[in-house]
Amino acid sequence: DKGDFEHFMIKEIFAGPKALRQTLNGRIKDNKIIFSGLNFEIKNINKIFIAGCGTAYHAGLVGRKAIEELTGLQVEIDLASEFAYRRVLWQAGDLLIVISQSGETADTLAALYKAKQAGIPVLAILNVPGSTMARWADAVIYTQAGPEISIASTKVYLTQLMALYLLALYLAQERGTLSEAELNTYIKSITTIDQKVEKALALQPTVKEIAGYYRDTDNAFFLGRGYDYPVAMEGALKLKETSYVHAEAYAAGELKHGSIALLNGDVLVIGLVSQDALAEKTMSNIDEIKSRGAQTIVICKESLQKYCQEYEKVIIIPDTEPWLAPLVTVVPLQLFAYYMAVFRGTEVDNPRHLTKAVTVE
Ligand code: M6R
């Protein structure tokens, strides 16, 4: 049931904050993260591998950064379809995390089986209970987003990030890599992040207007550094699959190493600026792009506004700690993809050639 919404996609984008609260529910008590059912020795883990496809992979990229920063554990991440067929140098103490909304994706299952065959424990971050991955994994963290109908994943992406952030904090707590005070600060920001997501959703009219303005664009580049880069990847994927606009994501610093040659007045560049320590560098990359005549939209954190004053199309998002910014920056990108699709008249909830769970390798 779509309720008052025209499509499931927009309904699910707006369900993001509630979904986040459901993922958090029961997992924090007295300033401690609780994960019942993680039945392998977290303290003995030496290294983590992550595998997933599409949006789940993009969530994993953010998760890797958070786990590395908060715990000092080494994390490798692969597209599941690549991981399954490469030589992995397993060692005692390895853990594989698979991320999947459906729990049925063939490529991700192949990655899971590969670890199982090597005797490596698998933790699955899943949304659908009772799925094939749920049966094979040693432990499951459910994202608790509720059913996601639209083929383009939106609310589940938010909850995959939340599950990974919680896991990072849990690992830090159990392994003692953060002080109690640090842990409390992190926990506080994670339990109030849904309010920032709500605020970002209030940008809907602004984003709709901007999408209307750029509806005929055929090429879009999404740029970001640090935590903004995987979000740029997610923004590009969302735009491609819902509106069929050709879109690519680049690490902001990489464009000048070749792809900048593609820029002209017909290209739309969407820059993400949410990382305090990287904002200046990203903006200098975006300035360079603007001077090549490309059209630009800057998605900028409130406290970093001074860097994008000269830009006409700026979407200001609420302030967040850099590590949590992906939960907020992705919201205008989801809305942008949605409205581009609506304006271009595509089948928003059921884009051509796609299925909700891809069960072939
Ligand atoms: O069910 P899964 O999370 O394993 O699916 C993985 C991808 O197929 C999926 O995220 C796909 O990229 C979405 N359509 C993206 O919106």
Coordinates of C-alpha atoms and ligand atoms in Angstrom, one line a residue:
D1 CA 0.0 0.0 0.0
K2 CA 1.5 3.3 -1.1
G3 CA -0.7 5.4 1.3
D4 CA -0.7 9.0 0.2
F5 CA 2.5 8.6 -1.9
E6 CA 2.6 8.3 -5.6
H7 CA 5.3 5.6 -5.7
F8 CA 6.8 3.2 -3.2
M9 CA 10.2 4.8 -3.8
I10 CA 9.2 8.1 -2.3
K11 CA 7.2 6.4 0.5
E12 CA 10.3 4.4 1.4
I13 CA 12.6 7.5 1.3
F14 CA 10.3 9.1 3.8
A15 CA 10.3 6.0 5.9
G16 CA 14.1 6.3 6.5
P17 CA 14.0 7.9 9.9
K18 CA 11.5 5.3 11.3
A19 CA 13.6 2.5 9.7
L20 CA 16.7 3.9 11.5
R21 CA 14.9 3.9 14.8
Q22 CA 13.8 0.3 14.2
T23 CA 17.4 -0.8 13.5
L24 CA 18.5 0.9 16.8
N25 CA 15.6 -0.5 18.8
G26 CA 16.9 -2.7 21.7
R27 CA 20.5 -2.5 20.6
I28 CA 21.6 0.3 22.9
K29 CA 21.0 0.0 26.7
D30 CA 22.6 2.1 29.4
N31 CA 25.1 3.5 26.9
K32 CA 26.2 0.1 25.8
I33 CA 25.7 -1.6 22.4
I34 CA 24.0 -5.0 22.7
F35 CA 24.2 -7.6 20.0
S36 CA 22.7 -10.8 21.0
G37 CA 23.4 -13.8 18.8
L38 CA 26.9 -12.8 17.6
N39 CA 28.1 -16.3 18.4
F40 CA 31.8 -16.0 17.4
E41 CA 34.5 -14.4 19.5
I42 CA 34.5 -10.8 18.5
K43 CA 37.7 -10.2 20.6
N44 CA 39.6 -12.7 18.6
I45 CA 38.9 -11.3 15.1
N46 CA 42.0 -10.0 13.3
K47 CA 40.6 -8.9 10.0
I48 CA 37.3 -8.3 8.4
F49 CA 36.3 -8.9 4.8
I50 CA 33.1 -7.3 3.4
A51 CA 31.2 -8.3 0.3
G52 CA 28.0 -7.1 -1.3
C53 CA 26.5 -5.8 -4.5
G54 CA 25.1 -2.5 -5.7
T55 CA 23.7 -0.4 -2.8
A56 CA 24.7 -3.0 -0.2
Y57 CA 28.3 -2.7 -1.5
H58 CA 28.1 1.1 -1.2
A59 CA 26.9 0.7 2.4
G60 CA 29.9 -1.6 3.0
L61 CA 32.3 1.0 1.8
V62 CA 31.1 3.4 4.5
G63 CA 31.1 0.6 7.0
R64 CA 34.8 -0.2 6.2
K65 CA 35.8 3.3 7.0
A66 CA 33.8 3.4 10.2
I67 CA 35.2 0.0 11.4
E68 CA 38.8 1.0 10.6
E69 CA 38.5 4.4 12.2
L70 CA 36.8 3.2 15.4
T71 CA 38.5 -0.1 16.0
G72 CA 41.8 -0.1 14.1
L73 CA 40.9 -3.5 12.6
Q74 CA 41.9 -4.0 9.0
V75 CA 39.0 -4.3 6.6
E76 CA 39.0 -5.4 3.0
I77 CA 36.0 -4.9 0.8
D78 CA 35.0 -6.3 -2.5
L79 CA 32.1 -6.5 -4.9
A80 CA 30.7 -9.9 -4.1
S81 CA 30.9 -10.9 -7.8
E82 CA 34.7 -10.3 -7.7
F83 CA 35.3 -11.6 -4.2
A84 CA 33.8 -15.0 -5.0
Y85 CA 36.3 -15.7 -7.7
R86 CA 39.6 -14.2 -6.5
R87 CA 42.3 -15.8 -4.4
V88 CA 41.6 -14.7 -0.8
L89 CA 44.5 -15.1 1.6
W90 CA 42.5 -16.3 4.5
Q91 CA 44.0 -16.3 8.0
A92 CA 42.9 -17.5 11.4
G93 CA 40.8 -14.7 12.9
D94 CA 39.2 -13.6 9.7
L95 CA 35.5 -12.7 9.5
L96 CA 33.4 -12.2 6.4
I97 CA 30.5 -9.7 6.5
V98 CA 28.0 -10.1 3.7
I99 CA 25.4 -7.3 3.2
S100 CA 22.2 -7.9 1.4
Q101 CA 18.7 -6.5 1.5
S102 CA 17.1 -9.7 0.1
G103 CA 19.5 -12.3 1.4
E104 CA 19.1 -14.0 -2.0
T105 CA 21.5 -12.3 -4.3
A106 CA 23.5 -15.0 -6.1
D107 CA 26.8 -13.1 -6.2
T108 CA 26.7 -12.4 -2.5
L109 CA 25.7 -16.0 -1.7
A110 CA 28.7 -17.2 -3.7
A111 CA 30.9 -15.0 -1.5
L112 CA 29.3 -16.4 1.6
Y113 CA 29.8 -20.0 0.4
K114 CA 33.4 -19.3 -0.3
A115 CA 34.1 -18.3 3.3
K116 CA 32.1 -21.2 4.6
Q117 CA 34.2 -23.6 2.6
A118 CA 37.3 -22.1 4.0
G119 CA 36.0 -22.5 7.5
I120 CA 35.7 -18.7 8.0
P121 CA 32.7 -17.4 10.0
V122 CA 30.2 -15.3 8.2
L123 CA 28.1 -12.4 9.6
A124 CA 25.2 -11.4 7.4
I125 CA 23.5 -8.0 7.5
L126 CA 20.1 -8.7 6.1
N127 CA 16.7 -7.2 5.8
V128 CA 14.5 -10.2 4.8
P129 CA 14.1 -12.7 7.6
G130 CA 14.4 -16.4 6.8
S131 CA 16.3 -15.8 3.5
T132 CA 18.9 -18.2 2.1
M133 CA 21.8 -16.1 3.6
A134 CA 20.1 -16.1 7.0
R135 CA 20.2 -19.9 6.9
W136 CA 23.8 -20.2 5.9
A137 CA 25.4 -17.4 8.0
D138 CA 26.8 -18.0 11.4
A139 CA 25.2 -14.8 12.7
V140 CA 22.7 -12.3 11.4
I141 CA 22.1 -8.6 12.1
Y142 CA 18.7 -7.7 10.8
T143 CA 18.3 -4.2 9.5
Q144 CA 14.6 -4.1 10.5
A145 CA 13.7 -1.7 7.8
G146 CA 10.4 -3.5 7.0
P147 CA 9.6 -4.7 3.4
E148 CA 11.2 -2.6 0.7
I149 CA 9.1 -2.7 -2.5
S150 CA 10.8 -0.2 -4.8
I151 CA 13.6 -1.8 -6.8
A152 CA 15.8 1.2 -6.0
S153 CA 16.9 0.6 -2.4
T154 CA 16.6 3.7 -0.2
K155 CA 15.5 3.1 3.4
V156 CA 17.4 -0.2 3.6
Y157 CA 20.6 1.6 2.6
L158 CA 20.1 3.8 5.6
T159 CA 19.6 0.9 7.9
Q160 CA 22.6 -1.0 6.5
L161 CA 24.7 2.0 7.4
M162 CA 23.2 2.0 10.9
A163 CA 23.8 -1.7 11.4
L164 CA 27.5 -1.2 10.3
Y165 CA 27.9 1.8 12.6
L166 CA 26.5 -0.1 15.5
L167 CA 28.8 -3.0 14.7
A168 CA 31.8 -0.7 14.5
L169 CA 30.8 0.7 17.9
Y170 CA 30.2 -2.8 19.3
L171 CA 33.6 -3.9 18.2
A172 CA 35.2 -0.8 19.7
Q173 CA 33.4 -1.4 23.0
E174 CA 34.3 -5.1 23.2
R175 CA 37.9 -4.6 22.1
G176 CA 38.4 -1.4 24.2
T177 CA 39.6 0.7 21.3
L178 CA 37.5 3.7 22.4
S179 CA 37.4 5.3 25.8
E180 CA 34.1 5.3 27.6
A181 CA 33.7 9.0 27.1
E182 CA 34.4 8.6 23.3
L183 CA 32.0 5.8 23.1
N184 CA 29.3 7.8 24.9
T185 CA 29.7 10.7 22.5
Y186 CA 29.4 8.3 19.5
I187 CA 26.4 6.6 20.9
K188 CA 24.7 9.9 21.6
S189 CA 25.1 11.1 18.0
I190 CA 23.9 7.8 16.6
T191 CA 20.7 7.8 18.6
T192 CA 19.8 11.3 17.5
I193 CA 20.8 11.0 13.8
D194 CA 17.2 10.2 12.7
Q195 CA 16.3 13.8 13.5
K196 CA 18.9 15.0 11.0
V197 CA 17.5 12.7 8.4
E198 CA 14.1 14.1 9.1
K199 CA 15.5 17.6 8.5
A200 CA 17.2 16.5 5.3
L201 CA 13.8 15.2 4.1
A202 CA 12.3 18.6 4.5
L203 CA 14.6 19.6 1.6
Q204 CA 12.1 17.8 -0.7
P205 CA 10.7 21.0 -2.4
T206 CA 14.2 22.4 -3.1
V207 CA 15.5 19.1 -4.5
K208 CA 12.3 18.7 -6.6
E209 CA 12.8 22.2 -8.1
I210 CA 16.5 21.5 -8.9
A211 CA 15.6 18.2 -10.5
G212 CA 13.0 20.0 -12.6
Y213 CA 15.6 22.4 -13.7
Y214 CA 18.1 19.6 -14.8
R215 CA 15.5 17.1 -16.0
D216 CA 16.9 16.9 -19.5
T217 CA 20.5 16.3 -18.4
D218 CA 22.0 13.2 -20.0
N219 CA 25.3 13.0 -18.1
A220 CA 25.9 13.5 -14.4
F221 CA 29.1 13.1 -12.3
F222 CA 28.9 12.7 -8.5
L223 CA 32.0 13.8 -6.6
G224 CA 33.1 13.4 -3.0
R225 CA 36.1 12.7 -0.8
G226 CA 36.4 10.4 2.2
Y227 CA 32.9 9.4 3.5
D228 CA 31.4 11.5 0.7
Y229 CA 32.8 9.2 -2.0
P230 CA 30.8 6.1 -1.4
V231 CA 27.7 8.3 -1.1
A232 CA 28.5 9.8 -4.5
M233 CA 28.6 6.2 -5.8
E234 CA 25.2 5.5 -4.3
G235 CA 23.8 8.8 -5.7
A236 CA 25.1 7.9 -9.2
L237 CA 23.6 4.4 -9.0
K238 CA 20.3 5.7 -7.8
L239 CA 20.1 8.2 -10.7
K240 CA 21.1 5.6 -13.3
E241 CA 18.6 2.9 -12.3
T242 CA 15.6 5.2 -11.7
S243 CA 15.9 7.8 -14.4
Y244 CA 18.3 6.2 -16.9
V245 CA 20.6 9.2 -16.9
H246 CA 24.2 8.2 -17.4
A247 CA 25.9 8.9 -14.2
E248 CA 29.4 8.2 -12.7
A249 CA 30.9 8.8 -9.3
Y250 CA 34.5 10.0 -8.9
A251 CA 36.6 10.6 -5.9
A252 CA 36.9 14.4 -6.1
G253 CA 40.6 14.3 -6.4
E254 CA 40.6 11.7 -9.2
L255 CA 38.7 13.6 -11.9
K256 CA 41.7 15.6 -12.9
H257 CA 43.6 12.4 -13.8
G258 CA 41.7 11.9 -17.0
S259 CA 37.9 12.1 -16.8
I260 CA 37.9 15.9 -16.6
A261 CA 38.3 15.8 -20.4
L262 CA 34.7 14.8 -20.6
L263 CA 33.4 18.0 -19.0
N264 CA 31.5 20.6 -21.0
G265 CA 28.4 22.7 -20.5
D266 CA 26.1 19.7 -21.0
V267 CA 27.5 17.8 -18.0
L268 CA 26.0 18.1 -14.6
V269 CA 28.3 17.8 -11.6
I270 CA 27.0 17.1 -8.2
G271 CA 29.6 17.7 -5.4
L272 CA 29.2 16.5 -1.9
V273 CA 30.8 18.6 0.9
S274 CA 30.2 17.1 4.3
Q275 CA 33.7 16.3 5.5
D276 CA 35.2 19.1 7.6
A277 CA 38.8 18.1 7.0
L278 CA 38.4 17.6 3.3
A279 CA 35.9 20.4 2.3
E280 CA 38.5 22.9 1.1
K281 CA 40.2 20.3 -1.2
T282 CA 36.8 19.1 -2.6
M283 CA 35.7 22.7 -3.3
S284 CA 38.9 23.5 -5.1
N285 CA 38.1 20.4 -7.3
I286 CA 34.6 21.6 -7.9
D287 CA 35.8 25.2 -8.7
E288 CA 38.0 23.7 -11.3
I289 CA 35.0 21.9 -12.8
K290 CA 32.9 25.0 -12.8
S291 CA 35.6 26.9 -14.7
R292 CA 35.4 24.2 -17.4
G293 CA 31.8 25.2 -17.9
A294 CA 30.0 22.2 -16.3
Q295 CA 26.8 22.8 -14.5
T296 CA 27.1 22.2 -10.7
I297 CA 25.0 21.4 -7.7
V298 CA 26.7 21.4 -4.4
I299 CA 25.4 19.5 -1.4
C300 CA 27.0 21.2 1.5
K301 CA 26.9 20.7 5.3
E302 CA 25.5 23.8 7.1
S303 CA 28.8 24.6 8.9
L304 CA 30.8 24.4 5.7
Q305 CA 28.6 26.8 3.8
K306 CA 31.4 29.4 3.5
Y307 CA 33.1 27.1 1.0
C308 CA 30.2 27.2 -1.5
Q309 CA 28.9 30.7 -1.3
E310 CA 29.6 31.4 -5.0
Y311 CA 27.5 28.5 -6.2
E312 CA 23.9 29.1 -7.4
K313 CA 22.5 25.6 -6.8
V314 CA 23.5 24.7 -3.2
I315 CA 21.6 22.3 -1.1
I316 CA 22.3 22.8 2.6
I317 CA 22.1 19.8 4.7
P318 CA 22.1 19.6 8.6
D319 CA 25.4 19.4 10.4
T320 CA 26.6 15.9 11.4
E321 CA 29.8 14.4 12.6
P322 CA 31.8 13.4 9.5
W323 CA 31.4 9.6 10.1
L324 CA 27.6 9.8 10.2
A325 CA 27.3 12.3 7.3
P326 CA 26.4 9.5 4.7
L327 CA 23.0 9.0 6.4
V328 CA 22.2 12.6 5.7
T329 CA 24.0 13.4 2.4
V330 CA 22.3 10.5 0.7
V331 CA 18.8 11.9 1.3
P332 CA 18.9 14.7 -1.2
L333 CA 20.5 12.3 -3.7
Q334 CA 17.7 9.8 -3.3
L335 CA 15.2 12.6 -3.7
F336 CA 17.0 13.9 -6.7
A337 CA 17.0 10.5 -8.4
Y338 CA 13.3 10.1 -7.6
Y339 CA 12.2 13.4 -9.1
M340 CA 14.4 13.0 -12.1
A341 CA 12.7 9.7 -12.7
V342 CA 9.3 11.2 -12.2
F343 CA 10.0 14.1 -14.6
R344 CA 11.4 11.8 -17.2
G345 CA 8.5 9.5 -17.0
T346 CA 10.3 6.3 -16.2
E347 CA 8.7 3.4 -14.3
V348 CA 10.0 4.6 -11.0
D349 CA 9.4 1.6 -8.8
N350 CA 10.1 -1.0 -11.5
P351 CA 13.0 0.3 -13.7
R352 CA 13.6 -1.6 -16.9
H353 CA 15.8 -4.7 -16.9
L354 CA 16.0 -4.9 -13.1
T355 CA 14.6 -7.2 -10.4
K356 CA 14.5 -6.7 -6.6
A357 CA 16.7 -9.7 -6.0
V358 CA 19.2 -10.7 -8.6
T359 CA 19.4 -14.5 -8.4
V360 CA 21.8 -15.2 -11.2
E361 CA 25.6 -14.7 -11.1
Ligands
M6R1 O1 19.2 -7.7 -2.1 P1 20.6 -7.2 -2.2 O2 20.9 -6.1 -1.2 O3 21.7 -8.3 -2.1 O4 20.7 -6.5 -3.6 C1 21.9 -6.0 -4.1 C2 21.7 -5.1 -5.3 O5 21.2 -5.8 -6.3 C3 20.8 -3.9 -5.0 O6 21.3 -3.1 -3.9 C4 20.7 -3.0 -6.2 O7 21.9 -2.4 -6.5 C5 19.6 -2.0 -6.0 N1 18.6 -2.1 -7.0 C6 20.1 -0.6 -5.8 O8 19.1 0.3 -5.6

